[in-house]
């Protein structure tokens, strides 16, 4: 059988073994195939393993057929179609079929990669909406939103690379009762706001002022309530005031997005105002709303377990629940997405579970065709292991955090003496690359579900699985071709005269590591965990270093003159760089030419 171009090795082997099992044991043709990469350092076990035989032996035994796993494995092996990807198959141990990859295939695949760039593995395409970042107007964008922003952006990049049709949505908290008091306060502070943009400097201060008045002044409170009503009914002056307030936050958010290289489309809760009205109608018609102390609630399932959603408040207003019901309906029915990903902290997991169940119950969500994920993540802790706060106990402002990162990254570069070597522009590029890459990578490289400790010292270390280590290794790899004295700018041309040779053990190991990329990308997108890609980058860098330590790419004599250039090995360096570059892009790391 043929290997599809850019296919993931694991996926291809699934295909091979599915066919073999179907031929050898037709009654088990739908058994899920189990393929695992071999982690053993010993080359004699091969590179991948199919371990279906053991389970099949059990199943056959239940039917009264006695066959040893070894015999079953042999039958599977005999029925495997010939594939250019496989050098040989061997039955070993308790009934494993060991797969040895073909060097010839690997060499071809790497040539293709160098010629055409890293291409995505083929996957079925979906229209997918990613709801991420989603801070709240007039409130501080905090480290939780930073995590959502970083993880969300990377998931978007991953799925875009896999050629899905990606819709990036910022579900801003821009609608709600707090706007009543903000509008009322705006009217008093800046009576001329309709003609002249009010100079609200600090929206947090403005928020606090209005909250104070709301709590202390009855007349103000009444007016605040009436402004909520006029806002929700679309009264032009209130809408104008609301827009002015939103603009202040919007600008602040945008500077953060620019710094982190995040692009996102705003579609806040206010967008769903009319759709909230219609989703309430929809639920009412289906008889799914029931009264509860003046409110109208909806249970996620008929048995009334779990926590009900509050769809209509006792004052007739809507809630966070209502807006998410309207949003999921809009996304699936109007936006025609078949996959929705919510990147929101783990604290909201009950909320999303309830929304998903309720959406299923009322027929909006059909799990047979739709996929919905709550991509949850843990909290950010300070180095003391407690919730991340400033010394005075306030929440950390994101812009301050990024500034601090910039300062620390410059210190780190200076302590390595880079300011003497790099031009001012190069130093600035390196500073930014290190600062933002570090912050992103520190977040992405852990399993997102666990809490993580935010430590500039840790993330700026140049050893271990850190962004700094990866960036340094990457620039070192890029410098090899540059320093060879030969022209590697046109790789297709270089490839005309060179075959990538994988006879050295370390060359072979590096090649196989690089070719795992497609497996990793598919795993990341199936499970929506990016730390697998981070671990892969780290593995590529360490395996590269092993290769580079034992394989000469450029040989020099005692006088330091180049006497031999191994083009095949330099092509391997270039392939490594290409794989890293693509992975870095997905992770939001910005490599620089010099560092
Ligand atoms: N604004 C919310 C918060 O800060 C997050 C919104 C997440 N998205 C959603 N569809 N509920 O907690």
Coordinates of C-alpha atoms in Angstrom, one line a residue, residues 13-557:
X13 CA 0.6 1.9 10.9
X14 CA -3.0 1.8 12.1
X15 CA -4.1 1.5 8.6
X16 CA -1.6 -1.3 7.9
X17 CA -2.5 -3.3 11.0
X18 CA -6.2 -2.8 10.6
X19 CA -5.9 -4.4 7.2
X20 CA -3.8 -7.3 8.6
X21 CA -6.2 -8.0 11.4
X22 CA -9.2 -7.9 9.1
X23 CA -7.5 -10.4 6.8
X24 CA -6.2 -12.8 9.6
X25 CA -9.3 -12.6 11.9
X26 CA -12.2 -11.3 9.8
X27 CA -14.6 -11.5 12.7
X28 CA -12.5 -9.0 14.6
X29 CA -12.0 -6.6 11.8
X30 CA -13.4 -3.7 13.8
X31 CA -11.0 -4.1 16.8
X32 CA -9.3 -0.9 17.6
X33 CA -5.7 -1.1 16.5
X34 CA -3.2 -0.4 19.2
X35 CA 0.2 1.0 18.1
X36 CA 2.7 2.5 20.4
X37 CA 6.1 4.0 19.8
X38 CA 8.9 1.9 21.3
X39 CA 10.8 3.9 24.0
X40 CA 13.4 1.3 24.6
X41 CA 17.0 2.5 23.9
X42 CA 17.7 -0.8 22.3
X43 CA 17.4 -0.8 18.6
X44 CA 16.5 -4.5 18.4
X45 CA 12.9 -3.8 19.5
X46 CA 12.2 -1.6 16.5
X47 CA 10.5 1.7 16.4
X48 CA 6.8 1.0 16.9
X49 CA 4.9 -1.9 18.3
X50 CA 1.5 -3.4 17.5
X51 CA 0.1 -5.1 20.7
X52 CA -3.2 -6.4 19.6
X53 CA -2.3 -10.1 19.8
X54 CA -2.6 -10.4 23.6
X55 CA -6.1 -9.1 23.7
X56 CA -7.2 -11.1 20.7
X57 CA -5.9 -14.3 22.4
X58 CA -8.2 -13.6 25.3
X59 CA -11.1 -12.9 23.1
X60 CA -10.6 -16.1 21.1
X61 CA -10.2 -18.1 24.3
X62 CA -13.6 -17.0 25.5
X63 CA -14.9 -18.5 22.3
X64 CA -13.1 -21.7 23.1
X65 CA -10.3 -21.2 20.5
X66 CA -6.9 -21.7 22.0
X67 CA -4.1 -19.7 20.3
X68 CA -1.0 -18.3 21.8
X69 CA -0.5 -14.5 21.4
X70 CA 2.8 -15.3 19.7
X71 CA 0.9 -17.3 17.0
X72 CA -1.7 -14.6 16.6
X73 CA 1.1 -12.0 16.3
X74 CA 2.7 -14.1 13.6
X75 CA -0.6 -14.3 11.7
X76 CA -1.0 -10.6 11.9
X77 CA 2.5 -10.0 10.7
X78 CA 2.0 -12.4 7.7
X79 CA -1.1 -10.5 6.6
X80 CA 0.4 -7.0 6.8
X81 CA 0.4 -5.3 3.4
X82 CA 3.8 -4.3 2.1
X83 CA 4.4 -0.6 2.9
X84 CA 7.3 1.6 1.8
X85 CA 7.4 2.9 5.4
X86 CA 8.3 -0.5 6.9
X87 CA 11.7 -2.0 6.7
X88 CA 10.8 -5.2 8.4
X89 CA 8.4 -6.7 11.0
X90 CA 9.3 -9.1 13.8
X91 CA 7.3 -10.9 16.3
X92 CA 8.8 -10.7 19.8
X93 CA 8.1 -11.1 23.5
X94 CA 4.6 -12.0 24.6
X95 CA 3.2 -11.4 21.2
X96 CA 4.3 -8.0 20.0
X97 CA 4.7 -7.2 16.3
X98 CA 7.7 -4.9 16.2
X99 CA 7.9 -2.4 13.3
X100 CA 11.3 -1.3 12.0
X101 CA 11.0 1.9 9.9
X102 CA 12.6 2.1 6.5
X103 CA 15.7 4.4 6.2
X104 CA 15.0 4.8 2.6
X105 CA 11.5 6.1 3.4
X106 CA 12.8 8.4 6.1
X107 CA 15.4 9.8 3.8
X108 CA 12.8 10.5 1.1
X109 CA 10.4 12.0 3.7
X110 CA 13.0 14.4 4.9
X111 CA 13.9 15.4 1.4
X112 CA 10.3 16.2 0.8
X113 CA 10.2 18.2 4.0
X114 CA 13.2 20.2 2.9
X115 CA 11.8 20.8 -0.6
X116 CA 8.3 21.8 0.4
X117 CA 8.6 22.9 4.0
X118 CA 6.8 21.2 6.9
X119 CA 3.3 20.2 5.7
X120 CA 0.4 19.3 7.9
X121 CA -0.7 15.6 8.1
X122 CA -4.0 15.0 6.4
X123 CA -7.0 15.2 8.7
X124 CA -10.8 15.6 8.2
X125 CA -11.5 19.3 8.1
X126 CA -13.9 21.0 10.5
X127 CA -15.2 24.5 11.1
X128 CA -14.1 25.1 14.6
X129 CA -14.8 28.1 16.9
X130 CA -12.3 28.8 19.7
X131 CA -13.6 31.0 22.5
X132 CA -10.6 32.3 24.3
X133 CA -9.1 35.2 26.3
X134 CA -12.6 36.6 27.0
X135 CA -11.8 39.2 29.7
X136 CA -14.4 41.4 31.3
X137 CA -14.9 45.1 30.5
X138 CA -13.9 47.5 33.3
X139 CA -12.3 44.7 35.3
X140 CA -8.7 43.8 35.3
X141 CA -7.5 41.3 32.7
X142 CA -5.7 38.9 35.1
X143 CA -3.3 36.0 34.8
X144 CA -6.2 33.6 34.3
X145 CA -7.1 35.5 31.1
X146 CA -3.4 35.5 30.2
X147 CA -3.4 31.6 30.3
X148 CA -6.6 31.5 28.2
X149 CA -5.0 33.9 25.8
X150 CA -1.8 32.0 25.4
X151 CA -3.3 28.5 25.3
X152 CA -6.1 29.7 23.0
X153 CA -3.8 31.4 20.5
X154 CA -1.7 28.2 20.3
X155 CA -4.7 26.0 19.8
X156 CA -5.9 28.3 17.0
X157 CA -2.4 28.1 15.3
X158 CA -2.3 24.3 15.6
X159 CA -5.8 23.8 14.1
X160 CA -5.1 26.4 11.4
X161 CA -1.9 24.5 10.5
X162 CA -4.0 21.4 10.3
X163 CA -6.2 23.3 7.7
X164 CA -9.3 23.5 9.8
X165 CA -11.6 26.5 9.3
X166 CA -10.9 28.4 12.5
X167 CA -13.0 31.1 14.0
X168 CA -11.3 33.0 16.8
X169 CA -13.7 34.6 19.2
X170 CA -13.2 36.9 22.2
X171 CA -16.3 36.4 24.3
X172 CA -15.9 39.7 26.1
X173 CA -17.8 40.2 29.3
X174 CA -19.3 43.5 28.0
X175 CA -22.9 43.2 29.1
X176 CA -24.4 43.0 32.5
X177 CA -25.8 45.0 35.4
X178 CA -22.5 46.7 36.3
X179 CA -22.9 48.9 33.2
X180 CA -25.9 50.6 34.8
X181 CA -23.7 52.2 37.5
X182 CA -20.8 52.9 35.1
X183 CA -23.1 54.7 32.7
X184 CA -24.8 56.7 35.5
X185 CA -21.4 57.7 36.8
X186 CA -20.2 58.7 33.4
X187 CA -23.1 61.0 33.0
X188 CA -22.2 62.8 36.2
X189 CA -18.4 62.9 35.7
X190 CA -18.4 63.8 32.0
X191 CA -21.8 65.5 31.3
X192 CA -20.6 66.4 27.8
X193 CA -19.7 62.8 26.9
X194 CA -22.0 62.8 23.9
X195 CA -19.9 65.4 22.1
X196 CA -16.5 64.9 23.5
X197 CA -14.7 61.7 24.3
X198 CA -14.3 61.5 28.1
X199 CA -10.8 61.2 29.3
X200 CA -11.3 58.1 31.5
X201 CA -7.7 57.3 32.4
X202 CA -8.0 54.3 34.6
X203 CA -11.2 52.3 34.3
X204 CA -10.5 50.4 37.5
X205 CA -10.6 53.6 39.5
X206 CA -13.7 54.7 37.6
X207 CA -15.3 51.4 38.4
X208 CA -14.5 51.7 42.1
X209 CA -15.8 55.2 42.3
X210 CA -19.1 54.2 40.7
X211 CA -19.4 51.1 42.9
X212 CA -18.9 53.3 46.0
X213 CA -21.7 55.6 44.9
X214 CA -23.9 52.7 44.0
X215 CA -23.5 51.3 47.6
X216 CA -24.0 54.6 49.3
X217 CA -26.4 56.7 47.3
X218 CA -30.0 55.5 46.9
X219 CA -30.8 58.0 44.2
X220 CA -27.7 56.9 42.2
X221 CA -28.6 53.3 42.6
X222 CA -32.1 53.8 41.2
X223 CA -30.7 55.7 38.2
X224 CA -28.1 52.9 37.7
X225 CA -30.9 50.3 37.5
X226 CA -32.8 52.4 35.0
X227 CA -29.7 52.7 32.8
X228 CA -29.4 48.9 32.7
X229 CA -33.0 48.9 31.3
X230 CA -32.3 51.6 28.8
X231 CA -29.1 50.0 27.7
X232 CA -30.8 46.6 27.1
X233 CA -33.6 48.2 25.2
X234 CA -31.1 50.0 23.0
X235 CA -31.6 53.6 24.0
X236 CA -29.1 55.6 22.0
X237 CA -27.4 57.7 24.7
X238 CA -26.9 54.7 27.0
X239 CA -25.5 52.7 24.1
X240 CA -23.1 55.6 23.4
X241 CA -22.0 55.7 27.0
X242 CA -21.6 52.0 27.1
X243 CA -19.5 52.1 23.9
X244 CA -17.2 54.8 25.3
X245 CA -16.6 52.7 28.4
X246 CA -16.0 49.5 26.4
X247 CA -13.5 51.4 24.2
X248 CA -11.3 52.2 27.2
X249 CA -10.9 48.5 28.1
X250 CA -10.7 47.4 24.5
X251 CA -7.7 49.6 23.9
X252 CA -5.9 48.1 27.0
X253 CA -6.7 44.6 25.9
X254 CA -5.5 45.3 22.4
X255 CA -2.0 46.4 23.6
X256 CA -1.6 43.1 25.4
X257 CA -2.7 41.2 22.3
X258 CA -0.3 43.1 20.1
X259 CA 2.6 42.4 22.5
X260 CA 1.8 38.7 22.5
X261 CA 1.1 38.5 18.8
X262 CA -2.5 37.3 19.3
X263 CA -5.2 37.9 16.9
X264 CA -8.8 37.5 17.9
X265 CA -12.2 38.7 16.8
X266 CA -14.4 40.5 19.4
X267 CA -17.9 39.1 19.9
X268 CA -18.9 39.8 23.4
X269 CA -21.9 38.9 25.4
X270 CA -23.8 42.0 24.1
X271 CA -23.7 40.4 20.7
X272 CA -26.2 37.8 21.9
X273 CA -28.8 40.2 23.4
X274 CA -31.5 39.5 20.7
X275 CA -30.5 35.8 20.6
X276 CA -31.0 35.5 24.4
X277 CA -34.6 36.7 23.8
X278 CA -35.1 34.0 21.2
X279 CA -33.3 31.2 23.0
X280 CA -35.6 31.9 26.0
X281 CA -38.6 31.6 23.7
X282 CA -37.2 28.4 22.2
X283 CA -36.7 26.8 25.6
X284 CA -40.1 28.0 26.8
X285 CA -41.8 26.4 23.8
X286 CA -40.1 23.1 24.5
X287 CA -41.4 23.3 28.0
X288 CA -37.9 23.2 29.5
X289 CA -38.2 26.2 31.8
X290 CA -39.6 25.9 35.2
X291 CA -40.4 28.6 37.8
X292 CA -38.2 28.7 40.9
X293 CA -38.7 31.4 43.4
X294 CA -39.5 34.0 40.8
X295 CA -36.7 32.8 38.5
X296 CA -36.9 30.6 35.5
X297 CA -34.5 27.7 35.6
X298 CA -33.6 24.8 33.3
X299 CA -32.3 21.4 34.4
X300 CA -29.5 19.9 32.3
X301 CA -31.4 16.6 32.3
X302 CA -34.8 15.1 33.0
X303 CA -33.8 13.4 36.2
X304 CA -33.0 16.9 37.6
X305 CA -29.6 16.0 38.9
X306 CA -26.7 18.5 38.9
X307 CA -27.2 22.2 39.0
X308 CA -29.9 24.0 37.0
X309 CA -29.2 26.9 34.8
X310 CA -30.8 30.3 35.6
X311 CA -32.2 31.4 32.3
X312 CA -34.4 34.3 33.5
X313 CA -33.8 36.2 36.7
X314 CA -36.6 37.3 38.9
X315 CA -36.3 40.9 37.6
X316 CA -36.7 39.5 34.0
X317 CA -32.9 40.0 33.2
X318 CA -30.6 37.4 31.7
X319 CA -27.5 35.7 33.1
X320 CA -24.2 34.3 32.1
X321 CA -26.0 31.0 31.6
X322 CA -28.5 32.6 29.2
X323 CA -25.7 34.2 27.2
X324 CA -23.9 30.9 26.9
X325 CA -27.0 29.0 25.8
X326 CA -27.6 31.7 23.2
X327 CA -24.0 31.6 22.2
X328 CA -23.8 27.8 21.7
X329 CA -26.9 27.9 19.7
X330 CA -25.6 30.6 17.5
X331 CA -22.3 28.9 17.0
X332 CA -23.7 25.5 16.0
X333 CA -26.8 26.6 14.1
X334 CA -25.9 30.0 12.5
X335 CA -22.2 29.9 12.5
X336 CA -22.4 26.3 11.3
X337 CA -19.4 25.2 13.4
X338 CA -19.1 21.5 14.1
X339 CA -16.5 22.0 16.9
X340 CA -16.4 24.5 19.7
X341 CA -13.5 24.9 22.1
X342 CA -13.9 27.0 25.3
X343 CA -10.5 27.9 26.8
X344 CA -11.6 28.9 30.3
X345 CA -10.2 28.2 33.8
X346 CA -11.1 24.9 35.5
X347 CA -13.2 26.8 38.0
X348 CA -15.9 27.0 35.3
X349 CA -16.1 23.3 34.5
X350 CA -19.5 22.8 36.2
X351 CA -20.8 25.7 34.2
X352 CA -19.7 24.3 30.9
X353 CA -20.7 20.7 31.7
X354 CA -24.2 22.0 32.5
X355 CA -24.3 24.1 29.4
X356 CA -23.3 21.2 27.2
X357 CA -25.8 18.8 28.8
X358 CA -28.6 21.4 28.5
X359 CA -27.7 22.1 24.9
X360 CA -28.0 18.4 24.2
X361 CA -31.3 18.1 26.1
X362 CA -32.9 20.8 24.0
X363 CA -31.6 19.5 20.7
X364 CA -29.1 22.2 19.9
X365 CA -26.1 20.0 20.4
X366 CA -25.8 16.6 18.8
X367 CA -22.7 14.8 20.0
X368 CA -22.7 12.4 17.0
X369 CA -21.8 15.3 14.7
X370 CA -20.6 18.1 17.0
X371 CA -17.6 18.1 19.2
X372 CA -17.5 20.5 22.2
X373 CA -14.5 20.9 24.6
X374 CA -14.0 22.8 27.7
X375 CA -10.2 23.3 27.6
X376 CA -9.7 23.9 31.2
X377 CA -6.5 25.0 33.0
X378 CA -5.3 25.5 36.6
X379 CA -4.5 28.6 38.5
X380 CA -1.2 30.6 38.4
X381 CA 0.7 30.5 41.6
X382 CA 3.4 32.7 42.9
X383 CA 6.8 31.3 43.9
X384 CA 5.5 30.9 47.5
X385 CA 2.9 28.5 46.1
X386 CA 0.0 30.8 46.9
X387 CA -2.2 32.6 44.4
X388 CA -0.2 34.9 42.2
X389 CA -0.3 38.4 43.7
X390 CA 1.8 41.5 43.9
X391 CA 3.8 42.1 47.1
X392 CA 1.0 44.4 48.3
X393 CA -1.5 41.6 47.7
X394 CA -3.1 43.2 44.6
X395 CA -3.8 41.2 41.4
X396 CA -0.9 41.6 39.0
X397 CA -1.5 43.9 36.0
X398 CA -0.7 42.0 32.8
X399 CA 1.2 45.0 31.3
X400 CA 3.4 45.2 34.4
X401 CA 4.1 41.5 34.1
X402 CA 5.1 41.8 30.5
X403 CA 7.3 44.8 31.3
X404 CA 9.0 42.9 34.1
X405 CA 9.6 40.0 31.6
X406 CA 11.3 42.5 29.2
X407 CA 13.5 43.8 32.0
X408 CA 14.6 40.3 33.2
X409 CA 15.2 39.1 29.7
X410 CA 17.5 42.1 29.0
X411 CA 19.4 41.4 32.2
X412 CA 19.8 37.8 31.2
X413 CA 21.2 38.7 27.8
X414 CA 23.6 41.2 29.3
X415 CA 24.8 38.8 31.9
X416 CA 25.8 36.5 29.0
X417 CA 27.6 39.4 27.4
X418 CA 25.3 39.5 24.4
X419 CA 25.2 43.3 24.4
X420 CA 28.8 43.3 23.3
X421 CA 28.2 40.9 20.4
X422 CA 24.8 42.0 19.1
X423 CA 23.9 45.2 17.4
X424 CA 21.3 47.3 19.3
X425 CA 18.5 46.1 17.0
X426 CA 19.6 42.5 17.3
X427 CA 19.7 42.9 21.1
X428 CA 16.2 44.4 21.1
X429 CA 14.8 41.6 18.9
X430 CA 16.5 39.0 21.2
X431 CA 15.1 40.7 24.3
X432 CA 11.5 40.6 23.0
X433 CA 11.9 37.0 21.7
X434 CA 13.2 35.8 25.0
X435 CA 10.7 37.7 27.2
X436 CA 7.5 36.8 25.4
X437 CA 8.6 33.3 24.4
X438 CA 9.5 32.5 28.0
X439 CA 6.2 33.6 29.4
X440 CA 4.2 31.6 26.8
X441 CA 6.4 28.5 27.0
X442 CA 6.3 28.4 30.8
X443 CA 2.5 28.2 30.5
X444 CA 2.3 25.8 27.6
X445 CA 5.0 23.3 28.6
X446 CA 3.1 21.9 31.6
X447 CA 0.0 19.9 31.6
X448 CA -2.5 22.8 31.5
X449 CA -4.8 21.1 34.0
X450 CA -2.4 21.5 36.9
X451 CA -1.7 24.8 38.6
X452 CA 1.6 26.3 37.7
X453 CA 4.1 28.3 39.5
X454 CA 5.1 31.5 37.8
X455 CA 8.8 32.1 38.2
X456 CA 10.9 34.4 36.0
X457 CA 14.0 32.8 37.3
X458 CA 12.9 29.3 36.2
X459 CA 11.6 30.3 32.8
X460 CA 14.8 32.2 32.0
X461 CA 17.1 29.3 32.7
X462 CA 19.1 28.2 29.7
X463 CA 19.1 24.5 30.6
X464 CA 16.3 22.0 30.6
X465 CA 12.9 22.3 28.9
X466 CA 12.7 26.1 28.7
X467 CA 12.1 28.5 25.8
X468 CA 15.6 30.0 26.3
X469 CA 17.2 26.6 25.8
X470 CA 15.1 25.9 22.7
X471 CA 15.8 29.4 21.2
X472 CA 19.6 29.1 21.7
X473 CA 19.6 25.6 20.2
X474 CA 17.6 26.7 17.2
X475 CA 20.0 29.6 16.4
X476 CA 23.0 27.3 16.8
X477 CA 21.5 24.9 14.3
X478 CA 20.8 27.7 11.9
X479 CA 24.4 28.9 12.1
X480 CA 25.8 25.6 10.9
X481 CA 24.8 26.0 7.3
X482 CA 25.7 29.6 7.4
X483 CA 29.2 28.9 8.6
X484 CA 29.9 26.0 6.2
X485 CA 31.2 28.3 3.4
X486 CA 28.7 26.7 1.0
X487 CA 25.4 27.9 -0.3
X488 CA 22.4 26.3 1.4
X489 CA 19.9 29.0 0.5
X490 CA 18.2 26.9 -2.2
X491 CA 17.6 23.5 -0.6
X492 CA 15.9 21.9 -3.6
X493 CA 19.1 22.6 -5.6
X494 CA 21.4 21.2 -2.9
X495 CA 19.1 18.1 -2.8
X496 CA 19.7 17.4 -6.5
X497 CA 23.2 16.2 -5.7
X498 CA 22.8 14.8 -2.2
X499 CA 21.0 11.9 -0.8
X500 CA 20.3 12.2 3.0
X501 CA 22.4 9.5 4.5
X502 CA 21.1 7.9 7.7
X503 CA 23.8 5.2 8.3
X504 CA 25.2 6.7 11.5
X505 CA 23.2 5.6 14.5
X506 CA 22.7 9.3 15.6
X507 CA 21.7 10.4 12.2
X508 CA 19.1 7.7 12.2
X509 CA 17.9 8.6 15.6
X510 CA 17.5 12.3 14.7
X511 CA 15.7 11.5 11.5
X512 CA 13.2 9.3 13.3
X513 CA 12.6 11.9 16.0
X514 CA 11.9 14.6 13.3
X515 CA 9.4 12.3 11.6
X516 CA 7.4 12.0 14.8
X517 CA 6.1 15.5 14.3
X518 CA 2.9 14.5 12.5
X519 CA 2.0 12.0 15.2
X520 CA 2.5 14.7 17.8
X521 CA 0.4 17.3 16.0
X522 CA -2.5 14.8 15.7
X523 CA -2.2 13.9 19.4
X524 CA -2.2 17.6 20.4
X525 CA -5.3 18.3 18.4
X526 CA -7.1 15.2 19.5
X527 CA -6.5 15.9 23.2
X528 CA -6.0 19.6 23.0
X529 CA -2.8 19.5 25.1
X530 CA 0.1 21.6 23.9
X531 CA 2.7 20.2 26.3
X532 CA 3.1 17.2 24.0
X533 CA 4.4 19.6 21.4
X534 CA 6.7 21.3 23.9
X535 CA 8.1 18.0 25.0
X536 CA 8.7 17.1 21.3
X537 CA 10.6 20.3 20.8
X538 CA 12.8 19.6 23.7
X539 CA 13.4 16.0 22.5
X540 CA 14.3 17.3 19.1
X541 CA 16.9 19.7 20.6
X542 CA 18.4 17.1 22.9
X543 CA 18.6 14.4 20.1
X544 CA 20.0 17.0 17.8
X545 CA 22.7 17.8 20.3
X546 CA 23.6 14.1 20.6
X547 CA 23.9 13.9 16.8
X548 CA 26.0 17.1 16.6
X549 CA 28.3 15.9 19.3
X550 CA 29.1 12.7 17.5
X551 CA 28.7 13.5 13.8
X552 CA 31.0 16.1 12.1
X553 CA 29.0 18.4 9.9
X554 CA 32.0 20.6 9.1
X555 CA 35.6 19.4 9.5
X556 CA 38.4 21.9 10.1
X557 CA 42.1 21.5 10.3

